[in-house]
Short mmCIF file of C-alpha atoms and ligand atoms in Angstrom, two decimals:
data_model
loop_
_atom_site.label_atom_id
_atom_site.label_comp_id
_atom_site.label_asym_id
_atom_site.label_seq_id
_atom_site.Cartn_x
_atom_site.Cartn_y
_atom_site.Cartn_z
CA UNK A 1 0.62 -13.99 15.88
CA UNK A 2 3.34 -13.28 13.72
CA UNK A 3 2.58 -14.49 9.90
CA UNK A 4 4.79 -14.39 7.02
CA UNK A 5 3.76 -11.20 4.63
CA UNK A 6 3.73 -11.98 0.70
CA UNK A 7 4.78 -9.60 -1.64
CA UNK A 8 3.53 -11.41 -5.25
CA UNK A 9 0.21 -9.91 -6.20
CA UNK A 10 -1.02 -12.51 -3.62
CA UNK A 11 0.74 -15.67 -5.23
CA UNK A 12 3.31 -17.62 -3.93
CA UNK A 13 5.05 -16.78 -0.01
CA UNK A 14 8.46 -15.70 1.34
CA UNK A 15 10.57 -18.11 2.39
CA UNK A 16 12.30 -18.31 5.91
CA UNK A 17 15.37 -16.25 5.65
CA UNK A 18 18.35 -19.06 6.23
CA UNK A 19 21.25 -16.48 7.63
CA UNK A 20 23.52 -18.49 6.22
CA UNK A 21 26.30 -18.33 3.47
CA UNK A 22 26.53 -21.90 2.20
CA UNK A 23 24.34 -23.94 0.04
CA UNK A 24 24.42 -27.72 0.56
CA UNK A 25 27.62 -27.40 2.09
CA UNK A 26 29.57 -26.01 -0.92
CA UNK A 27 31.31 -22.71 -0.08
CA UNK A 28 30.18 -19.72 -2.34
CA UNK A 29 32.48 -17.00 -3.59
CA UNK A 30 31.74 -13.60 -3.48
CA UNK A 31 34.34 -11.85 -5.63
CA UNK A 32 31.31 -10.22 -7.71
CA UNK A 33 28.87 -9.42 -5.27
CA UNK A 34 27.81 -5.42 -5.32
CA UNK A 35 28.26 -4.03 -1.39
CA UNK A 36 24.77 -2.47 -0.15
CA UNK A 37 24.48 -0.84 3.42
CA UNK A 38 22.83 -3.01 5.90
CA UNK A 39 20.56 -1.36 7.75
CA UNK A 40 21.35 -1.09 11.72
CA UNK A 41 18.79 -2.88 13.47
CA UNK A 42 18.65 -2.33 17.44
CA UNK A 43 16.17 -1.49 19.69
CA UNK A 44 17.85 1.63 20.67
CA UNK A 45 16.98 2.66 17.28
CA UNK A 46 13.45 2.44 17.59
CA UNK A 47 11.35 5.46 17.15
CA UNK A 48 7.96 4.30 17.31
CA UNK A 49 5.88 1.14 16.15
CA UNK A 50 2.26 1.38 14.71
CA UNK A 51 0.22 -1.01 13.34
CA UNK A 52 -3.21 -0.75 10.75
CA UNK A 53 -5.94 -2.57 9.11
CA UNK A 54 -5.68 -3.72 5.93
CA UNK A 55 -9.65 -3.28 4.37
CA UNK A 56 -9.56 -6.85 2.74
CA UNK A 57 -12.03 -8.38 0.22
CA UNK A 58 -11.33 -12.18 -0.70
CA UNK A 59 -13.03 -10.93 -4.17
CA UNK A 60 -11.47 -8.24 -4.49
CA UNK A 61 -12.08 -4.03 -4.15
CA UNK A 62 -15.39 -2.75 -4.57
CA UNK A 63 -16.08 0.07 -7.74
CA UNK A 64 -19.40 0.15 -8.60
CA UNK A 65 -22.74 2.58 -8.54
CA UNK A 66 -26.36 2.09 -7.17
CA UNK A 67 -28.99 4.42 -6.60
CA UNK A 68 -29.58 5.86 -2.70
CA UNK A 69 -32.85 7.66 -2.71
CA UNK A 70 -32.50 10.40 -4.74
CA UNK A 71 -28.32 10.40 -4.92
CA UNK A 72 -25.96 8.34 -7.14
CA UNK A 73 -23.74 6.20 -4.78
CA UNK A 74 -20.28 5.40 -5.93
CA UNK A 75 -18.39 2.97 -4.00
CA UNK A 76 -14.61 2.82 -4.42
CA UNK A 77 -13.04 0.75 -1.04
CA UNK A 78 -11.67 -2.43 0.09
CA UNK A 79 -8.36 -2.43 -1.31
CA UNK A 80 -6.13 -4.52 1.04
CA UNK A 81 -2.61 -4.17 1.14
CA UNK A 82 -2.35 -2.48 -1.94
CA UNK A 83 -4.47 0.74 -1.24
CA UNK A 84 -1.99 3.24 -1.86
CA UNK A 85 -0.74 1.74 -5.24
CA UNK A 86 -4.09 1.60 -6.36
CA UNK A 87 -5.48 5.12 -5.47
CA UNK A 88 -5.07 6.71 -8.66
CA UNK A 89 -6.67 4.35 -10.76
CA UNK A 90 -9.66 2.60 -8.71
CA UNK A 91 -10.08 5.89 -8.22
CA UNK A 92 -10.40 7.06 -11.63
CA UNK A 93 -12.67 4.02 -12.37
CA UNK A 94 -14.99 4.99 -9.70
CA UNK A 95 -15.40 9.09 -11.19
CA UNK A 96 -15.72 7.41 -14.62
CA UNK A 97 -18.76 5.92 -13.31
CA UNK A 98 -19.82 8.81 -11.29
CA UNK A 99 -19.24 11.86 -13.07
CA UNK A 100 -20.96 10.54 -16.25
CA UNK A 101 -24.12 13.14 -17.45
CA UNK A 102 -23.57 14.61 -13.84
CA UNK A 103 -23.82 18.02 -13.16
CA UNK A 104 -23.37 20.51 -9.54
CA UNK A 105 -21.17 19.63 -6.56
CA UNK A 106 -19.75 16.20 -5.41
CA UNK A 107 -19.49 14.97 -1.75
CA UNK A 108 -16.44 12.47 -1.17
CA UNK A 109 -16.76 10.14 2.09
CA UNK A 110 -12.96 9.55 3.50
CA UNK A 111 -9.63 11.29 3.31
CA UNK A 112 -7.51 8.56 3.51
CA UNK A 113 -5.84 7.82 -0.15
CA UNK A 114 -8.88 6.70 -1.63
CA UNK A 115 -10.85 9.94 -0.64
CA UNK A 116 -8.27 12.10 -1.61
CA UNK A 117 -7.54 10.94 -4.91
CA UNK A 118 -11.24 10.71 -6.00
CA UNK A 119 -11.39 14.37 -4.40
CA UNK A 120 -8.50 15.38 -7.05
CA UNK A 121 -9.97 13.67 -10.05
CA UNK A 122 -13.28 15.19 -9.25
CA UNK A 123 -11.93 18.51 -9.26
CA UNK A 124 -9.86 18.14 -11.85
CA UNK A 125 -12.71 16.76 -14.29
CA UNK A 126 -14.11 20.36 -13.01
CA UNK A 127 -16.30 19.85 -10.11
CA UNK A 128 -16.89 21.31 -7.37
CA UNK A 129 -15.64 18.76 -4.27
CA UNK A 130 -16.61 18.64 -0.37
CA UNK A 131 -15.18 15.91 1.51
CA UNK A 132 -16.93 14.69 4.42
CA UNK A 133 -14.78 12.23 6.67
CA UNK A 134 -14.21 11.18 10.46
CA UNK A 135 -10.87 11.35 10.71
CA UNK A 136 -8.03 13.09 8.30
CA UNK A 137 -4.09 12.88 7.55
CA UNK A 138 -2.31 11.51 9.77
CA UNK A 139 -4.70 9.63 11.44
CA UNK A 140 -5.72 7.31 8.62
CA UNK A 141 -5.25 3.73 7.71
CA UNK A 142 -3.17 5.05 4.62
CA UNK A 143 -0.73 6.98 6.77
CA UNK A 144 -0.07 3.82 8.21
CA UNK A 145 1.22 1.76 4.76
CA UNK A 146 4.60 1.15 4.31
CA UNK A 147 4.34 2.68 0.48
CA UNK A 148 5.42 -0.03 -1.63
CA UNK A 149 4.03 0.44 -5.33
CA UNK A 150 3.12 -2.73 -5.74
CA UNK A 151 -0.75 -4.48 -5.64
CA UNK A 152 -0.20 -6.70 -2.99
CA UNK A 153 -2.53 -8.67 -1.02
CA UNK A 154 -5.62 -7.04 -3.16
CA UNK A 155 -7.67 -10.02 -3.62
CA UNK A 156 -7.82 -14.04 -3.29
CA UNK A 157 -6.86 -15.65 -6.50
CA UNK A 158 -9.48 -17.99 -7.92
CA UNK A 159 -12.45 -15.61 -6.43
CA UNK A 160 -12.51 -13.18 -8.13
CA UNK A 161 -13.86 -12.91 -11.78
CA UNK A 162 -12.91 -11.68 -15.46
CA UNK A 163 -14.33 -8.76 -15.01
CA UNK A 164 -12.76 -7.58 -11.42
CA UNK A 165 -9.25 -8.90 -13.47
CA UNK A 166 -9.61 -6.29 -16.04
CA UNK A 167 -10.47 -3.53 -13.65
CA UNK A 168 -7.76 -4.46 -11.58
CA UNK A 169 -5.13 -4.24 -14.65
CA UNK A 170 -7.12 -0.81 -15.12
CA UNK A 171 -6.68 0.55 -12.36
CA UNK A 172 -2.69 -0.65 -11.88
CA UNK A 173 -2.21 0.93 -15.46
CA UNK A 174 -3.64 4.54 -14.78
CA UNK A 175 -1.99 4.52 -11.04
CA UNK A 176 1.52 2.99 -12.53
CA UNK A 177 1.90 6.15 -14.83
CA UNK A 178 0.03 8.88 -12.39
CA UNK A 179 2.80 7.94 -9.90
CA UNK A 180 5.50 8.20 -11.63
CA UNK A 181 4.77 11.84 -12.85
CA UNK A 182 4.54 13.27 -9.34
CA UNK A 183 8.18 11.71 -8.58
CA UNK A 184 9.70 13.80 -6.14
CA UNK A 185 10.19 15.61 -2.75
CA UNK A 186 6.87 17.36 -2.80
CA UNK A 187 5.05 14.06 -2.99
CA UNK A 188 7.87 12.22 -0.96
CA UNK A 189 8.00 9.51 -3.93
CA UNK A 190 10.97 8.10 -5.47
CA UNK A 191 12.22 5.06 -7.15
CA UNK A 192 14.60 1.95 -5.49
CA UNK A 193 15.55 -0.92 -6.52
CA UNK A 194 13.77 -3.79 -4.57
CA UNK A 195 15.14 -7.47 -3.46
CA UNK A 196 12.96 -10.08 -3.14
CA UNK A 197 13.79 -13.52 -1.56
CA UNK A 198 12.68 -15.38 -4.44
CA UNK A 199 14.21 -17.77 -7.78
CA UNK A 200 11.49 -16.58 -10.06
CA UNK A 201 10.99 -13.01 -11.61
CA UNK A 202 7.87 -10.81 -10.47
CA UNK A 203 4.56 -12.44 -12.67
CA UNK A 204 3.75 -9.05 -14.83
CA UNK A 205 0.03 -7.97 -14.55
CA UNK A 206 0.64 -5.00 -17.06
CA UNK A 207 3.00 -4.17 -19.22
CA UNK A 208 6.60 -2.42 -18.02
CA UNK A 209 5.69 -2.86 -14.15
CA UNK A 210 7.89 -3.63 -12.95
CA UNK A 211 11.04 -2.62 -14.69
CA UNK A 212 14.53 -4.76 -14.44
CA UNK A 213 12.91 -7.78 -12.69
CA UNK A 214 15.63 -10.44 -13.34
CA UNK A 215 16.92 -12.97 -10.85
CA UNK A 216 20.36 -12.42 -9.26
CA UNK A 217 23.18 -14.98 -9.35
CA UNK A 218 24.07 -15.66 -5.71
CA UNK A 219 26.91 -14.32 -5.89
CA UNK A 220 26.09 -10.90 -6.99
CA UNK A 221 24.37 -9.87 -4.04
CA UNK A 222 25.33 -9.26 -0.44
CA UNK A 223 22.02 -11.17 1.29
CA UNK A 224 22.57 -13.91 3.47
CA UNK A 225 19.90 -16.00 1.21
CA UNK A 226 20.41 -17.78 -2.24
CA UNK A 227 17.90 -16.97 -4.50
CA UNK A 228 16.89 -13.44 -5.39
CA UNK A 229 14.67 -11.27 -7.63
CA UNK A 230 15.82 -7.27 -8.44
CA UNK A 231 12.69 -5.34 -9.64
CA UNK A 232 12.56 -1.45 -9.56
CA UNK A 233 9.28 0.24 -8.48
CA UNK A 234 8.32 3.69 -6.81
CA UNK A 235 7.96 3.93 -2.67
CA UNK A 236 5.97 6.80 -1.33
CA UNK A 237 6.06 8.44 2.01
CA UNK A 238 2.94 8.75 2.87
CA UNK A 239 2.70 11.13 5.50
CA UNK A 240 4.47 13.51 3.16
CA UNK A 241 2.16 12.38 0.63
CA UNK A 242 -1.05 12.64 2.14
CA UNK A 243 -0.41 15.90 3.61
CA UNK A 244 0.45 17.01 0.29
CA UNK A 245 -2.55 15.73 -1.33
CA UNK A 246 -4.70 17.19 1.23
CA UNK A 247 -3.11 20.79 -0.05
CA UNK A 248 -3.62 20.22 -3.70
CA UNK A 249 -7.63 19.29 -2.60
CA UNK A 250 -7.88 22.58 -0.29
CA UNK A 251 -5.83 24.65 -3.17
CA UNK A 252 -8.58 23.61 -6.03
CA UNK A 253 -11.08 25.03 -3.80
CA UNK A 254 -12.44 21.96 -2.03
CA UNK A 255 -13.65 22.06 0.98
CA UNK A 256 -13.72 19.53 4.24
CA UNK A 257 -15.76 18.75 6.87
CA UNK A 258 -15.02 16.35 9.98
CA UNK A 259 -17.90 14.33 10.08
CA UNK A 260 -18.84 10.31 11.03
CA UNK A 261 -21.99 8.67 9.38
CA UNK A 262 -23.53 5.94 10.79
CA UNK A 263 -26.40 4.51 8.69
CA UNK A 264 -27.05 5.45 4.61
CA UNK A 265 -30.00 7.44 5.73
CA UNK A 266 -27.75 10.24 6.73
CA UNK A 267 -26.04 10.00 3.83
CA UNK A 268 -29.13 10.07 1.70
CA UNK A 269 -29.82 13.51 3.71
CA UNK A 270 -26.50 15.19 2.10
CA UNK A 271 -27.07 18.03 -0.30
CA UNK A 272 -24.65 16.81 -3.03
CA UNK A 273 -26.67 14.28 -5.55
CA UNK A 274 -23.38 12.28 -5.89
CA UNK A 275 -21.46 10.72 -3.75
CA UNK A 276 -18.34 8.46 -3.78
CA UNK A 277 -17.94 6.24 -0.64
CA UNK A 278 -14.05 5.97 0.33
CA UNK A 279 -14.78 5.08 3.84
CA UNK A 280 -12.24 1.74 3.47
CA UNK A 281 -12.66 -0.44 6.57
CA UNK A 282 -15.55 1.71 7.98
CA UNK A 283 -17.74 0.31 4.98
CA UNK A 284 -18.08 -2.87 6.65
CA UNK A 285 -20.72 -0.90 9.23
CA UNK A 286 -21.68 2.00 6.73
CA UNK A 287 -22.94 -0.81 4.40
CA UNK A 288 -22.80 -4.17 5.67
CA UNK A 289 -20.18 -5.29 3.71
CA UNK A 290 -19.38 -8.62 5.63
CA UNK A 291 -17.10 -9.58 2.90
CA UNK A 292 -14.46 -6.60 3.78
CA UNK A 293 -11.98 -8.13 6.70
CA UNK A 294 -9.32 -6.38 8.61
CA UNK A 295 -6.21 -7.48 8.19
CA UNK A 296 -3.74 -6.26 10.56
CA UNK A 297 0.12 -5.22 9.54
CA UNK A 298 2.59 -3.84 12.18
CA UNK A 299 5.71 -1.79 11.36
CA UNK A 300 8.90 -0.82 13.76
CA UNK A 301 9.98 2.33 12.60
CA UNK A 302 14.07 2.60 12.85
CA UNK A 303 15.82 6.22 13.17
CA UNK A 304 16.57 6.77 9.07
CA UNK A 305 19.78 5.71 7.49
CA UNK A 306 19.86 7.96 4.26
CA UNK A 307 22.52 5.61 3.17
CA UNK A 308 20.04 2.97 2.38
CA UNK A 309 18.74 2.75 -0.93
CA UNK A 310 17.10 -0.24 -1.53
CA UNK A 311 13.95 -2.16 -0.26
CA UNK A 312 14.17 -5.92 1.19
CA UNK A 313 11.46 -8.10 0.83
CA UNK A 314 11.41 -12.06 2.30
CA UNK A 315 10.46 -12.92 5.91
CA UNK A 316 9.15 -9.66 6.63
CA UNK A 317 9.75 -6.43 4.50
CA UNK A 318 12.37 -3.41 4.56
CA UNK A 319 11.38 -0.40 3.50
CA UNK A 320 13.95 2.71 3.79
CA UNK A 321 12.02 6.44 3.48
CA UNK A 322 13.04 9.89 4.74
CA UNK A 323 11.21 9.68 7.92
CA UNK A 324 12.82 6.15 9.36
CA UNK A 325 12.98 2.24 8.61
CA UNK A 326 10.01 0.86 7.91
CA UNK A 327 10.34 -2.80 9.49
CA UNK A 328 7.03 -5.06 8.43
CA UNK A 329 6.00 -8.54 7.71
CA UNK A 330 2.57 -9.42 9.80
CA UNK A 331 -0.40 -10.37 7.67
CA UNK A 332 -3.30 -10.81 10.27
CA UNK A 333 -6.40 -11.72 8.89
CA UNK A 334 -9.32 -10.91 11.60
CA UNK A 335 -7.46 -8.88 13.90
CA UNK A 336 -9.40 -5.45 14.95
CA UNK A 337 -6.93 -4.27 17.81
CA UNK A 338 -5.13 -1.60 16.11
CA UNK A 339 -2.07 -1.52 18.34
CA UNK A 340 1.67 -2.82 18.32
CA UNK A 341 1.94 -6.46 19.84
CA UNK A 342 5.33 -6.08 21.76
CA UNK A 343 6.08 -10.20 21.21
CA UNK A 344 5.75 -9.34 17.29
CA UNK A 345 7.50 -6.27 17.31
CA UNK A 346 10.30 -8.09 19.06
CA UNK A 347 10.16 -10.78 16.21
CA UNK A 348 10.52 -8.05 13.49
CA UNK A 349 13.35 -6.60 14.93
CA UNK A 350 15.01 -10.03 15.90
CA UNK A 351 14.33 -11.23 12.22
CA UNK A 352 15.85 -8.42 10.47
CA UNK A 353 18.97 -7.89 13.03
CA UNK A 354 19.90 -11.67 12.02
CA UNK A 355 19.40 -10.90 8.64
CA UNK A 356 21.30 -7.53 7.88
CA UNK A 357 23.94 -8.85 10.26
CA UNK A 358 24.39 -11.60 8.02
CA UNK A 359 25.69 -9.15 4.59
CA UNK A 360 27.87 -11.05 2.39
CA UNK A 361 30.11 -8.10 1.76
CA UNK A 362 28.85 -3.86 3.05
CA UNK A 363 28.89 -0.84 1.23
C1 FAD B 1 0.95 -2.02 7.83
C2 FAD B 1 0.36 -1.68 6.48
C3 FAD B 1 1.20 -1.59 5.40
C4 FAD B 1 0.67 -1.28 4.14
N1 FAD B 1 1.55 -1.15 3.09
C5 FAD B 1 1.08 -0.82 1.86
C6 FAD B 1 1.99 -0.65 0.78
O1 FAD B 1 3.21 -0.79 0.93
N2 FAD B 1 1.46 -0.34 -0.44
C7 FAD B 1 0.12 -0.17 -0.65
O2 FAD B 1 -0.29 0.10 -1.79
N3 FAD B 1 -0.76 -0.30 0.38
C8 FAD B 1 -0.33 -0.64 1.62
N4 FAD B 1 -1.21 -0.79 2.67
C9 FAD B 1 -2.66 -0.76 2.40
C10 FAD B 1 -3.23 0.64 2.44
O3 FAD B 1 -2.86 1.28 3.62
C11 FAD B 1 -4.77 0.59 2.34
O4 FAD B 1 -5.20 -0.23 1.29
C12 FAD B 1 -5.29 2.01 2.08
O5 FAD B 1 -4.77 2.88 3.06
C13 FAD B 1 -6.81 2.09 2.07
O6 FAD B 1 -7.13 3.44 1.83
P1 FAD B 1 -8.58 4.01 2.05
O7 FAD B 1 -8.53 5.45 1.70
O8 FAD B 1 -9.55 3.13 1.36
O9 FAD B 1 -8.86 3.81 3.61
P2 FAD B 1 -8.43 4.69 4.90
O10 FAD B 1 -7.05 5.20 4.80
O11 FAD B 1 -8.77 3.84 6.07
O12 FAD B 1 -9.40 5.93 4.83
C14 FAD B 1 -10.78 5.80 5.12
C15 FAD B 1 -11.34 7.17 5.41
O13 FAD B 1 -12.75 7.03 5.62
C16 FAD B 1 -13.10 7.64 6.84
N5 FAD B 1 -14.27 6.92 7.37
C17 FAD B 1 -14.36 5.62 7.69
N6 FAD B 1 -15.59 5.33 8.14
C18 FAD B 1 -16.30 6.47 8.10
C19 FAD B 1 -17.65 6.83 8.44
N7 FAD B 1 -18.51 5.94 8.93
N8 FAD B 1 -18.03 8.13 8.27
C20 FAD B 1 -17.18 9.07 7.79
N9 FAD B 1 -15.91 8.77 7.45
C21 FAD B 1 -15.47 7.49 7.60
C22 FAD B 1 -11.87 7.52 7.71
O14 FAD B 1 -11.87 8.48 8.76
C23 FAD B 1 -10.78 7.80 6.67
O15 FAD B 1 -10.63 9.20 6.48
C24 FAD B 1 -0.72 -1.09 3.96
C25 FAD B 1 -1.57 -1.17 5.06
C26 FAD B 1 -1.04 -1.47 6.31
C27 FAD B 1 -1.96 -1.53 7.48
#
């Protein structure tokens, strides 16, 4: 089933987009509206659809130690849809934690984003890192994520507590400014502006994220919907990135080794004495977590239009990057099958044609 995704730190939903230029019946005017290029939606344009699992917690992510036999255990998972924006600084709580009065080499559990950015802060704190994972780059969750900087779908409002809050505004501080310093075609990260169907300005978490954020007069915009919000924020790539990331790990001397644990035991059986679990979904089994849900997104992936710089957000999501047209908007709590639903994928595209068809005025 098809579900509306929501792109406001879990608050508030998108609205249906309405395709249609008059409000009430009055006719608008668009003398001052600024031409964008609508993206070209057909199926012939389709070069592959994927879909993921979103490693949800109701209360949010999970950073915290405990003791497993002999080893300190680090957890750092369960970051729903906003995994990739939050690498950097979950990740940086979690070594905090760890690396305190420790001494000899780490082990790291995962190489999806979470793996790989505790990996780098391990080894850049001066450690010696070995990362121990079933699967790598590109077949990850986090290769899957559309890239949006922004925290979305991280936790359930009204269960989580204080405490998670300030970790969470933490963790988006230290990952808002470690993005923006590997900018760039090496990391595949760069800024755009981003359009949200919405009449109220992005509610700020931390200070300067995200820049701009004003609503637009209707008739400054091309979109075939009244009410919209400009914000800027940063979009990664992240097959670009990953791969990258998995360099800079191998570079700094760490080492990795494909490998799938089943119980804690064999875990408690490593030779490292500290260990940071970034095993995402799979920590549901690893560690009984019943708390951490799958929630499943799809994406149609369009041929790339370079002439598309900017990302749409309302019913469903646009997100331009080098390697295609990200097409997304399915928020599926529950759903393990890991595979494109043709009815949906027809929805996305059917969604999107009606709406880019609909530009008020083209660049
Ligand atoms: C469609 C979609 C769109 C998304 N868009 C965005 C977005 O725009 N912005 C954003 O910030 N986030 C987005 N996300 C969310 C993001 O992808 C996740 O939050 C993030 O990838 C989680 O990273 P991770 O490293 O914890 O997990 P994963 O990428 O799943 O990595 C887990 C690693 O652990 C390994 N592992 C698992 N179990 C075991 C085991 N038992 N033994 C050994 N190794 C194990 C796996 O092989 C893997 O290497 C999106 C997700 C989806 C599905």
């Amino acid at each position: 089933m098809l579900l509306l995704d929501r792109r406001a730190f879990g608050l508030g939903s998108a609205a249906l987009v309405s395709g249609c230029a008059t409000v009430g019946g009055r006719p608008r005017t668009f003398a001052s509206c600024t031409p964008l290029a609508p993206v070209n939606v057909d199926a012939s344009r389709v070069i592959r659809t994927v879909a993921g699992l979103r490693p949800y917690r109701r209360s949010g992510f999970v950073v915290r130690q405990e003791q497993l036999a002999e080893k300190r255990l680090v957890h750092n998972y369960g970051h729903g849809g906003g995994g990739i924006t939050l690498s950097w600084g979950s990740s940086k709580l979690a070594t905090e934690l760890g690396l305190q009065g420790h001494s000899g080499p780490v082990a790291v559990l995962g190489s999806g984003v979470m793996g790989l950015s505790t990996a780098r802060l391990v080894q850049e704190a001066g450690f010696a890192v070995i990362i121990y994972t079933a699967a790598l780059p590109p077949d990850t969750t986090s290769n899957i994520a559309g890239g949006q900087f922004h925290p979305f779908g991280v936790f359930h409002d009204g269960e989580v507590t204080a405490e998670f809050k300030t970790q969470f505004a933490r963790a988006l501080d230290y990952s808002w400014r470690r993005f923006q310093i590997m900018v760039g075609d090496d990391y595949g990260i760069r800024w755009l502006p981003t359009y949200v169907q919405s009449d109220s300005p992005e509610a700020q978490v931390i200070a300067n994220f995200p820049p701009i954020n004003r609503v637009l007069r209707a008739a400054e915009h091309p979109f075939p919907v009244d009410s919209i919000r400009r914000y800027d924020t940063m979009y990664v790539e992240t097959g670009r990135y990953l791969r990258q990331m998995v360099r800079d790990v191998q570079v700094a001397g760490g080492r990795i080794e494909v490998r799938r644990f089943a119980t804690p035991t064999e875990i408690a059986a490593l030779p490292e004495a500290l260990v940071f679990n970034c095993t995402g979904l799979g920590s549901r089994d690893l560690f009984n977590d019943q708390e951490l849900h799958p929630v499943r997104g799809q994406l149609v992936i369009l041929e790339p239009q370079p002439e598309v710089r900017y990302a749409y957000l309302g019913d469903g999501y646009m997100f331009p990057r080098a390697d295609g047209i990200l097409l997304g908007g399915t928020y599926e709590v529950d759903q393990w099958d890991a595979t494109p639903q043709p009815a949906d994928i027809e929805r996305l595209l059917s969604v999107h044609k009606r709406f880019f068809d609909g530009f008020r005025c083209t660049a």
